[in-house]
């Protein structure tokens, strides 16, 4: 999608956020793989919790390698992805691997997936680690609350070093009709939930929303 073309320009932080079905993860993966062909890159792929490689973007990147027909360039192993020119994709969780994160050197690009779950403590460890000249931190997420650390750090303020793009399914030309039907159904069923899931709006709670149709209050004699 055209909205991802700015990924090719340099910013310290590249933040793409919004609802489901916008193609954020796929576009990040495809772009990073192409960049890794053009020039040697060390790419750290991370998220708050990564108990196994199944919880990482390793599988997504592997699928994109097949789509781009780059199997002769990239070698995919159980723990990493390696290009013939020295490009490498490495995978670590933030919460459980803080010392490994701190010890990393020479990271060109760090992709933080599902960043709405990343804590302040993890950001405080990660940001100084990605310190190579012209290094970048790519952030993709579906917002949850405005008070979440990621939203508060990268979306709420305006920073000159940050590319900040909100993107939803209506900007994705590859959005499937099956998902479109799901979005339209939820729009009719629960508009507030539709706004959160498909339009990338932060959750808002009020006493009325919390208790509406959730509890039945009865009076009992003492």
XYZ file of C-alpha atoms in Angstrom:
222
model
C 0.000 0.000 0.000
C 1.158 3.510 -0.904
C 0.906 4.698 2.693
C 4.005 2.628 3.537
C 6.316 4.338 1.022
C 7.692 6.711 3.718
C 9.355 3.679 5.302
C 12.141 4.249 2.775
C 12.925 7.680 4.243
C 15.069 8.015 7.346
C 13.421 8.692 10.677
C 14.631 7.622 14.086
C 11.135 6.303 14.880
C 8.630 4.978 12.358
C 5.263 4.426 13.999
C 2.378 2.762 12.173
C -0.710 2.229 14.288
C -4.399 1.650 13.760
C -7.002 -1.066 13.405
C -6.841 -4.658 12.253
C -6.447 -5.586 8.604
C -4.371 -2.565 7.608
C -1.390 -4.621 6.467
C 1.086 -3.140 8.942
C 2.985 -6.333 9.744
C 3.064 -7.596 6.154
C 4.274 -4.260 4.799
C 6.969 -3.960 7.462
C 8.187 -7.486 6.732
C 8.239 -7.068 2.945
C 10.008 -3.713 3.150
C 12.667 -4.931 5.571
C 13.441 -7.958 3.429
C 13.886 -5.812 0.325
C 16.059 -3.355 2.252
C 18.154 -6.297 3.418
C 18.788 -7.288 -0.180
C 19.793 -3.787 -1.268
C 22.153 -3.206 1.650
C 23.568 -5.206 4.535
C 21.354 -4.713 7.566
C 21.196 -6.071 11.096
C 17.522 -6.195 12.028
C 16.288 -6.924 15.536
C 12.708 -8.203 15.623
C 11.224 -7.975 19.073
C 8.072 -7.710 21.153
C 7.318 -7.503 24.853
C 6.859 -11.249 25.411
C 8.360 -13.900 23.138
C 8.342 -17.294 24.768
C 9.220 -19.075 21.533
C 9.948 -18.373 17.881
C 6.290 -19.120 17.146
C 5.426 -15.896 18.964
C 7.797 -13.850 16.792
C 7.519 -12.514 13.241
C 9.906 -15.253 12.059
C 7.120 -17.160 10.280
C 5.750 -14.002 8.665
C 9.180 -13.070 7.316
C 9.654 -16.611 6.014
C 6.335 -16.391 4.168
C 7.330 -13.046 2.681
C 10.622 -14.529 1.459
C 8.588 -17.069 -0.494
C 6.275 -14.374 -1.889
C 9.224 -12.265 -3.027
C 10.999 -15.358 -4.389
C 14.094 -14.568 -2.346
C 14.787 -18.130 -1.238
C 18.121 -18.127 -3.059
C 19.214 -14.996 -1.181
C 17.946 -15.619 2.357
C 18.766 -18.665 4.447
C 16.065 -19.352 7.027
C 17.053 -21.226 10.184
C 15.097 -22.054 13.317
C 16.531 -19.070 15.181
C 17.274 -16.477 12.497
C 17.240 -15.358 8.888
C 20.478 -14.607 7.036
C 21.173 -12.920 3.708
C 24.020 -13.670 1.332
C 25.359 -10.112 1.778
C 25.550 -10.364 5.581
C 22.045 -9.109 6.352
C 20.619 -10.819 9.408
C 17.303 -10.894 11.242
C 17.521 -11.748 14.934
C 14.662 -12.346 17.356
C 14.401 -11.580 21.081
C 11.689 -10.838 23.601
C 11.997 -7.660 25.641
C 10.564 -8.736 28.978
C 12.399 -12.026 29.424
C 15.645 -11.237 27.545
C 16.689 -7.820 28.927
C 20.369 -8.719 29.260
C 20.512 -10.103 25.714
C 18.879 -6.909 24.464
C 21.405 -4.752 26.330
C 24.330 -6.708 24.893
C 23.279 -6.347 21.252
C 25.568 -4.279 19.051
C 25.289 -2.844 15.561
C 21.498 -2.940 15.156
C 20.457 -0.929 12.087
C 16.709 -1.388 12.430
C 14.635 -2.643 15.334
C 11.081 -3.744 14.578
C 8.814 -3.751 17.636
C 5.669 -5.719 16.850
C 2.474 -5.568 18.953
C 4.027 -2.560 20.619
C 0.897 -1.692 22.583
C 2.075 -4.281 25.124
C 5.575 -2.865 25.624
C 6.247 -1.474 29.101
C 8.154 1.663 30.034
C 10.884 -0.515 31.530
C 11.343 -2.325 28.224
C 11.470 0.919 26.240
C 14.076 2.260 28.650
C 16.262 -0.785 27.913
C 15.648 -0.976 24.168
C 16.030 2.638 23.061
C 19.643 3.129 24.263
C 20.569 -0.264 22.800
C 19.653 0.788 19.256
C 22.344 3.442 19.119
C 24.173 2.937 15.820
C 24.413 6.027 13.613
C 21.249 6.380 11.476
C 19.639 3.454 13.298
C 15.859 3.276 13.344
C 13.107 1.837 15.528
C 10.007 0.654 13.654
C 6.846 0.354 15.736
C 3.638 -1.392 14.679
C 0.608 -1.832 16.905
C -3.125 -1.749 17.432
C -3.790 0.850 20.152
C -5.407 -0.190 23.392
C -5.427 2.726 25.863
C -4.125 6.284 25.548
C -2.293 5.737 28.828
C -0.262 2.798 27.485
C 3.489 3.575 27.405
C 3.849 3.155 23.630
C 0.919 5.430 22.787
C 2.046 7.971 25.370
C 5.636 8.034 24.062
C 5.182 7.916 20.304
C 1.629 8.898 19.325
C 0.472 11.511 21.816
C 3.465 13.886 21.374
C 4.670 15.399 18.101
C 8.367 14.755 17.497
C 10.461 15.866 14.542
C 12.374 12.575 14.509
C 9.204 10.479 14.252
C 7.142 9.313 11.288
C 3.679 8.770 12.738
C 1.007 7.179 10.528
C -2.442 5.973 11.485
C -3.671 3.383 9.019
C -6.841 1.298 8.843
C -8.252 -1.406 6.609
C -9.788 1.063 4.168
C -6.246 2.032 3.109
C -5.249 -1.555 2.390
C -6.077 -2.528 -1.217
C -5.517 -6.189 -0.313
C -8.107 -6.256 2.466
C -10.198 -9.390 2.009
C -13.962 -9.462 1.560
C -14.203 -11.958 4.411
C -12.662 -9.492 6.831
C -14.725 -6.647 5.400
C -17.863 -8.620 6.214
C -16.605 -9.166 9.768
C -15.935 -5.452 10.187
C -19.371 -4.482 8.880
C -21.054 -7.029 11.131
C -19.303 -5.697 14.247
C -20.109 -2.138 13.150
C -23.804 -2.961 13.373
C -23.489 -5.087 16.503
C -21.218 -2.945 18.686
C -20.076 0.343 17.170
C -17.671 1.239 19.971
C -15.951 -2.123 19.696
C -15.844 -1.699 15.910
C -14.084 1.651 16.320
C -11.495 0.049 18.570
C -10.799 -3.117 16.567
C -11.167 -1.903 12.987
C -10.661 1.876 13.164
C -7.792 1.804 15.657
C -9.449 4.016 18.245
C -8.285 3.723 21.836
C -10.666 2.107 24.276
C -12.767 4.478 26.352
C -14.596 3.333 29.416
C -17.379 4.858 31.439
C -19.435 3.414 34.231
C -22.363 3.068 31.847
C -20.292 1.135 29.301
C -18.805 -1.156 31.914
C -22.071 -2.101 33.576
C -24.460 -1.960 30.621
C -26.017 -5.399 30.185
C -23.305 -6.941 32.345
C -24.853 -7.164 35.786
C -28.271 -7.504 37.293
C -28.591 -5.620 40.583
C -31.138 -6.910 43.046
C -32.274 -5.523 46.378
C -32.239 -7.929 49.317
C -33.867 -7.451 52.664
C -31.485 -7.290 55.593
